[in-house]
Amino acid sequence: MKWTQRLHSFRASRGDRLVLMQWMCSLRAARCAALVAALLMCRVHFASAQGSAVPKEVQLTPAARMAIDAPARTAAERARARVEFGQWTEDDLADAALRARAAVDAGIPGAVVRSRIVPMGVPPLLAAEALADQGMHGTAIEVLTDLPGCLASAQRAESFLGLGRAQEARSAAEEAVRDVADGKCDGSAELVAVARAMIVLSRVVGADTDACEAILEALAQARTIDRLNWRARVVEADFLLEKHNAEEAVGAAREALALNPRSSAAWAVLGDVALMGFDFDGAERAAAAMCDAAASVDATQPCLGAARLRAESACCRFDAAAALDALAAARTAAPQWMDGLALEAAAKALTYDFDAMRTALASADALASGSGSAWMVVGRFLSLARQYREAADVLAEAARREPTWAAPRNELGLLEMQAGRDREALDALTEAQRLDPYDKRVRFSKMLVEEMMGWRTYESAHFRVRCKPGVDEVLAEDMPAQLEAMHAEVTKRFDHVPQERTTIELMPDHRHFGVRITGMPQIHTVAASTGPVIALEPPREGGTGGSIGRFDWLDTLRHEFVHTVTLDRTANRIPHWFTEAVAVDTERRERDWPTYELLARALQQDALFDLDEIKWAFVRPKKPSDRSQAYAQGHWMVQFMREAYGQATITQLLDRAARGEREADAFVAVLGISRERFMEDFKAWAAAQVESWGLAAKPPLTEVLKSAQEGEGVAGDESGGAAVSAEQLARLLSQHPLHPDLLELAARRAVREADGALPESALALLRRYALARPLDPWPRRRLAAVAMDAERWDEARDHLAFLDAREDADPSFALELARIERLRKQPRAALQAAERAARIDPFSAPTRELAAACAVEAGDLPAARRHVLALTRIEPMREQHRRRLERLEALMAERTAPAR
C-alpha cells in the first residue's frame, strides 16, 4: 500500500476520512495563495554574481525588519525576533536558548550540546536538532524520549533515518503526519515538521506524484500561516533540489536568505547549486557566508556546512588532499558526522585507493549499518570521475541498503547511459521513476532511453552508429567506412585500441543531445564523449529542438574519439585539460585566425592560464573567452611538448595518469622539470611563435605612428581617424618594409580605395602582407577571388586550400576546390574536396550530387553509391536517384563478378 493511501486510512479507520481530505484540499488552495503572498511580501534585493546562484550580498527584507522593530514587542520578544531573522547581537546571545537557536541556524551545532546532558536553558527539542546535525542521532533520540507532538516525531524520524533504521523512521514520520491529520498540529512550524516527516516517508516507502505535491502543499500552507517562515522555504529548496529542479530551489533558498541572511542551510542549497554548475567561486562565497554567520556566534567552532561545501568543491575538482583538509577540523569536532565520513571516503576514492575508500565506508557503516547515504555520496563522485565500474558497484550497494530510495538508482541509471549500457540504464531509471516520479532528470533521461530502444543501428568493426529512423540515416550510413579509417589513425597515434566497440549516437536535435549528456535539455555543444559512448548532434541548419548548425562531423568525431581512446588508456584518469589538448592536437582543421589573435593577446597580457586554472576554464569560465582560450592554450602547450620533448612524452604522461599519479609528479618523472618550469619554458617558446605569426610587430604600430606624428605633425592614427596620408604611409613602409601592421594598414586602404578590379599595386601589397602575416586569411580571400576571376587555377587552388583548412562550418571553399580540381583534371583531389563539403553539409542534395559525380570520375564506385543512396533519402520523390543507385550497384556487381 502506498504511504499516501495509508495516511488516508488513519481517519478512515474511525469512519471519518473527510477531515484529512479537507486538509489536503486546503493545502492545494493554500499553495496558490502562498504564491500571491510571496509577491506581496516585501522586496528582496540581491547583488548577484553574473551567472551564479550565489549572491554577493543579501539584504534583510523590510517585512522582517518591521517584524523585529514592531512597537508592540517587548525587549525579550525583539531579541527572539532578531535571532529568528539572523540579526542577533552579542547581548541576545547571553540567553542560553537564543544562543542555541542562533548556533544551530549558523551551522555550528557543537556550540550547543555534545552529549545527552542538555545544558540549562536549552529546549530539549533544539538540543536534539543540534545533536542530529552533528550525526549524534542515537543521542538525539534519547533526548527526544517521551517528547510529544509532530515536531518531536519529525525530528525522531530524521534521526532514525540517519541511523539507517528505516522502519522506525517510518513509524515516527507517520506519527507526525497523523498528528496533523488529527488536527493536533496546525501551526506554521508544525506544518514544516510534517513536510519533513513526509520527505522521510518518501525515502523509506517511496513517493508518488501526489505525495510530492502534498509535501509542497504543506510547505505552502506553512508560508500562508506565517509569511515570514524562512524555514519552510529552506525545506522546500532542499526538496526541489533533490528533484533536480534547481531553478525553483534557488528561488526558495534566496527567499529564505532574505528573511535570515545567516541561515547556513539556505546558503548550503545555493552552494550545492553552484557546484552543480562547477561554479567554485560561488560555492566558496556560500561557504564564506556560512563561516561569517558561525563566527558571529562562536568563532572557535568549525562550521559543518561550510566544511561540507568546501570538501564537495574539492572533490568536484578531484583534489582529494584539499577535500580532506577542508574536513579535518569539522571531523575532529563531530566524529559521528555522516557527511564528513562520506566525503572522506569519496576523497579516498578519488585517489584510486579503493581499499582506503572501503575502510572509510566501514566507519560510516559502523554508525548507520542500514543507511546508503555514504555509499551514495561516494558513488556520485566516482561517477563524476568516470570510474564507472567502481561507481556502479557502490551505487548498487546504496540501492540495496535502501530499496525504496530513488536517488542511487537515478545516479546508476545516468551512469549506465554514459557507459553505453542502455538496457541496464532503463532498468535503473524505470525503478527510480517508480520510486520518485517527481524527478525531472529521471523523467527526461528515461524518455530518451525508451525512445532510443527503437533506433536504427549501423555497425563496423570498431563502431556502432545509432540514429532515429528517418533523415538522420543519411549520415549514419555515411559514417562507418570513414570512422574505420579515422580509428586506424587515432589508435596508432596513441598506441592504444579501446577495449569496447565505440557507440556513436546521433541525437535528432539539440534538446535530445542535452538530455543524453546531462539528463536535462540545456547544454551548449555539438558532441561529447563519455568514454565508450559519443553523442553527436548532426550538422544541419534549423530543425525542431534547435540546432547548432553545420560542422565537419568527421573531424568533430575525431576529437571525441581521442577522448574515448585516452580515457580508456588511462582508466578515465587523464587530466581534463590534457585530454582536450591532445584531442584538439589530433584534429585536421588548422587553428583559425581569431584563435591566433586570442593566444597572442593572452601571452602579451600575461593572461595565460596556469596548469591549475586551465582545468576549470573548460567547465566554469569566468569570462566569455575563457573556454576558447582553454582549448587553444591546451593545444598550444601540447604542441610545445611534442616539439621540445617528442611525441613519446604524450603517451608516457598517459601511462602515468593510468597509474593514478598526480600530474605534478608525472611532469617531473616524464619531462624532468616541475610544472612551474614547464610554464616558463612554454611561454618563452610561445613568444617566438607569436612573432612568427606576425602578431608581435616591433616597434608596435602605436609607436611607429606616434613617431611619425611627432616628426611630421600627423594628427591621430589609422584606428583613431585615418589621418596618415598615402605619402606618409609609403615613407613609413620604406622605413619598416616588413612591419605586418603597416602592411595591413596599407593593403586594406588600397583594397578599399580600388574602384572595381584591384590594381597591381594593391595586389602587391596583399602579397607582401600575406608573407608578413602568413596565417591571416584576409589577404588569401582577396587573392583567391582575383586568381579565380583570371582562371589561374593553380594559384586559386592554393589559396582555397589554405582557407578550407581553417574552416569548419562553411562548405563553400571545399566546393570551389572540388570544381577547380575537376577543371584541372584531378579527380581524386576533386573527390577529396567534395567529401569534405559533404561532411560539413551532409543533408544538401547539390553537395551530394557533386560528390557522387566526383566519385564516379575518380572511379570510386562505393563512394558514389554512398552519396547517391543519401540522395534517395534526402529527395525520396526523385526517381532519378533510384535509377542512378541501381546503375551503380550493377556496375559494382560487374566489377566484383569472377571472370569467365
Coordinates of C-alpha atoms in Angstrom, one line a residue, residues 515-707:
V515 CA 19.2 15.2 -22.2
R516 CA 21.6 12.5 -23.4
I517 CA 24.7 14.2 -22.0
T518 CA 23.4 15.8 -18.7
G519 CA 19.9 14.4 -18.1
M520 CA 18.5 17.9 -18.8
P521 CA 17.8 19.6 -22.1
Q522 CA 20.1 22.7 -21.7
I523 CA 23.6 22.3 -22.9
H524 CA 25.8 24.2 -25.4
T525 CA 28.0 22.0 -27.6
V526 CA 27.5 19.6 -30.5
A527 CA 29.3 16.5 -29.4
A528 CA 30.5 14.9 -26.2
S529 CA 32.3 11.7 -25.2
T530 CA 31.6 9.8 -22.0
G531 CA 34.2 7.2 -22.9
P532 CA 32.6 4.3 -24.7
V533 CA 29.7 6.5 -26.0
I534 CA 29.9 9.6 -28.2
A535 CA 26.8 11.6 -28.6
L536 CA 26.7 13.8 -31.7
E537 CA 24.1 16.3 -33.0
P538 CA 24.1 16.1 -36.8
P539 CA 25.4 19.1 -38.7
R540 CA 22.4 21.0 -40.2
E541 CA 20.7 24.3 -40.2
G542 CA 17.4 24.8 -38.4
G543 CA 15.1 21.9 -37.4
T544 CA 12.9 21.2 -34.4
G545 CA 14.5 21.4 -31.0
G546 CA 17.2 23.8 -32.1
S547 CA 20.4 23.2 -34.0
I548 CA 24.0 24.3 -33.5
G549 CA 24.5 24.4 -37.3
R550 CA 27.0 22.9 -39.8
F551 CA 30.4 21.5 -39.0
D552 CA 32.7 18.8 -40.2
W553 CA 31.3 15.8 -38.4
L554 CA 34.3 13.5 -39.0
D555 CA 36.8 16.0 -37.5
T556 CA 34.4 16.5 -34.6
L557 CA 34.2 12.8 -34.0
R558 CA 38.0 12.5 -34.4
H559 CA 38.3 14.9 -31.5
E560 CA 35.7 13.0 -29.4
F561 CA 37.3 9.6 -30.3
V562 CA 40.6 10.8 -29.0
H563 CA 38.8 11.3 -25.6
T564 CA 37.5 7.7 -25.9
V565 CA 41.0 6.4 -26.6
T566 CA 42.8 8.4 -23.9
L567 CA 40.1 7.8 -21.3
D568 CA 40.3 4.1 -22.0
R569 CA 44.1 4.0 -21.9
T570 CA 44.2 5.9 -18.6
A571 CA 41.2 4.1 -16.9
N572 CA 39.4 7.5 -17.2
R573 CA 42.1 9.2 -15.1
I574 CA 43.6 11.6 -17.7
P575 CA 43.5 15.3 -16.5
H576 CA 40.7 17.2 -18.2
W577 CA 42.8 19.9 -19.8
F578 CA 45.2 17.2 -21.2
T579 CA 42.5 15.1 -22.9
E580 CA 41.1 18.2 -24.5
A581 CA 44.5 19.4 -25.6
V582 CA 45.6 16.1 -27.3
A583 CA 42.1 15.9 -28.9
V584 CA 42.4 19.4 -30.5
D585 CA 46.0 18.5 -31.5
T586 CA 44.7 15.5 -33.4
E587 CA 42.0 17.4 -35.4
R588 CA 42.6 18.0 -39.1
R589 CA 41.4 21.6 -39.0
E590 CA 44.0 24.2 -38.7
R591 CA 43.9 26.9 -36.0
D592 CA 41.7 29.8 -37.2
W593 CA 42.9 33.4 -37.2
P594 CA 40.8 34.6 -34.2
T595 CA 42.4 31.9 -32.1
Y596 CA 45.9 33.0 -33.1
E597 CA 44.9 36.5 -32.0
L598 CA 43.4 35.2 -28.8
L599 CA 46.6 33.3 -27.9
A600 CA 48.8 36.2 -28.8
R601 CA 46.8 38.6 -26.7
A602 CA 46.7 36.2 -23.7
L603 CA 50.5 35.9 -23.8
Q604 CA 51.2 39.6 -24.2
Q605 CA 48.8 40.5 -21.4
D606 CA 50.2 37.8 -19.1
A607 CA 46.7 36.2 -19.1
L608 CA 47.7 32.6 -20.0
F609 CA 46.2 30.0 -17.6
D610 CA 48.5 28.0 -15.3
L611 CA 48.0 24.3 -15.1
D612 CA 45.5 24.5 -12.3
E613 CA 43.4 27.3 -13.8
I614 CA 43.1 25.7 -17.2
K615 CA 41.4 22.6 -15.8
W616 CA 38.3 24.6 -14.8
A617 CA 38.3 27.2 -17.6
F618 CA 36.7 24.5 -19.7
V619 CA 33.7 23.9 -17.5
R620 CA 33.4 27.1 -15.4
P621 CA 34.8 30.0 -17.5
K622 CA 35.0 33.4 -15.7
K623 CA 34.8 35.4 -18.9
P624 CA 33.4 34.7 -22.3
S625 CA 36.7 33.9 -23.9
D626 CA 38.0 31.6 -21.2
R627 CA 36.7 28.3 -22.7
S628 CA 38.0 29.1 -26.1
Q629 CA 41.3 30.1 -24.6
A630 CA 41.5 26.9 -22.6
Y631 CA 41.1 24.7 -25.7
A632 CA 43.5 26.7 -27.7
Q633 CA 46.1 27.1 -25.0
G634 CA 46.0 23.4 -24.1
H635 CA 46.6 22.5 -27.7
W636 CA 49.5 25.1 -27.8
M637 CA 51.1 23.5 -24.8
V638 CA 50.9 20.0 -26.3
Q639 CA 52.5 21.4 -29.5
F640 CA 55.3 22.7 -27.4
M641 CA 55.6 19.4 -25.5
R642 CA 55.9 17.5 -28.8
E643 CA 58.5 19.8 -30.2
A644 CA 60.5 20.1 -27.1
Y645 CA 60.3 16.5 -25.7
G646 CA 58.9 14.3 -28.5
Q647 CA 55.6 12.6 -29.2
A648 CA 56.5 9.7 -26.8
T649 CA 56.1 12.2 -24.0
I650 CA 52.4 12.3 -24.6
T651 CA 51.9 8.6 -24.2
Q652 CA 54.3 8.5 -21.2
L653 CA 52.1 11.0 -19.4
L654 CA 49.0 9.0 -20.3
D655 CA 50.6 5.9 -18.7
R656 CA 51.4 7.9 -15.5
A657 CA 47.8 9.1 -15.4
A658 CA 46.6 5.5 -15.7
R659 CA 48.6 4.6 -12.6
G660 CA 46.8 7.4 -10.7
E661 CA 49.9 9.6 -10.4
R662 CA 49.4 13.2 -9.6
E663 CA 50.0 15.5 -12.6
A664 CA 52.8 17.4 -10.7
D665 CA 54.7 14.1 -10.1
A666 CA 54.1 12.9 -13.6
F667 CA 55.6 16.1 -15.1
V668 CA 58.8 15.7 -13.0
A669 CA 59.1 12.0 -13.9
V670 CA 58.5 12.3 -17.7
L671 CA 59.7 15.8 -18.5
G672 CA 62.3 16.1 -15.8
I673 CA 61.0 19.5 -14.8
S674 CA 58.3 20.9 -12.5
R675 CA 55.0 22.2 -13.8
E676 CA 56.2 25.8 -13.0
R677 CA 59.4 25.4 -15.0
F678 CA 57.3 23.9 -17.9
M679 CA 55.2 27.0 -18.0
E680 CA 58.2 29.3 -18.0
D681 CA 59.8 27.3 -20.9
F682 CA 56.4 27.2 -22.7
K683 CA 56.0 31.0 -22.5
A684 CA 59.4 31.6 -24.0
W685 CA 58.7 29.3 -26.9
A686 CA 55.2 30.8 -27.3
A687 CA 56.7 34.3 -27.6
A688 CA 58.8 33.1 -30.6
Q689 CA 55.7 31.6 -32.1
V690 CA 53.7 34.8 -31.8
E691 CA 56.5 36.7 -33.5
S692 CA 56.5 34.2 -36.4
W693 CA 52.7 34.7 -36.8
G694 CA 53.3 38.4 -37.4
L695 CA 51.5 39.3 -34.2
A696 CA 54.4 40.8 -32.3
A697 CA 55.4 43.7 -34.5
K698 CA 58.4 45.7 -33.4
P699 CA 58.2 48.5 -32.9
P700 CA 54.5 48.5 -32.1
L701 CA 52.2 50.3 -34.6
T702 CA 51.3 52.9 -32.0
E703 CA 54.9 53.8 -31.6
V704 CA 55.5 54.0 -35.3
L705 CA 52.6 56.3 -35.8
K706 CA 53.4 58.4 -32.8
S707 CA 56.9 58.9 -34.1

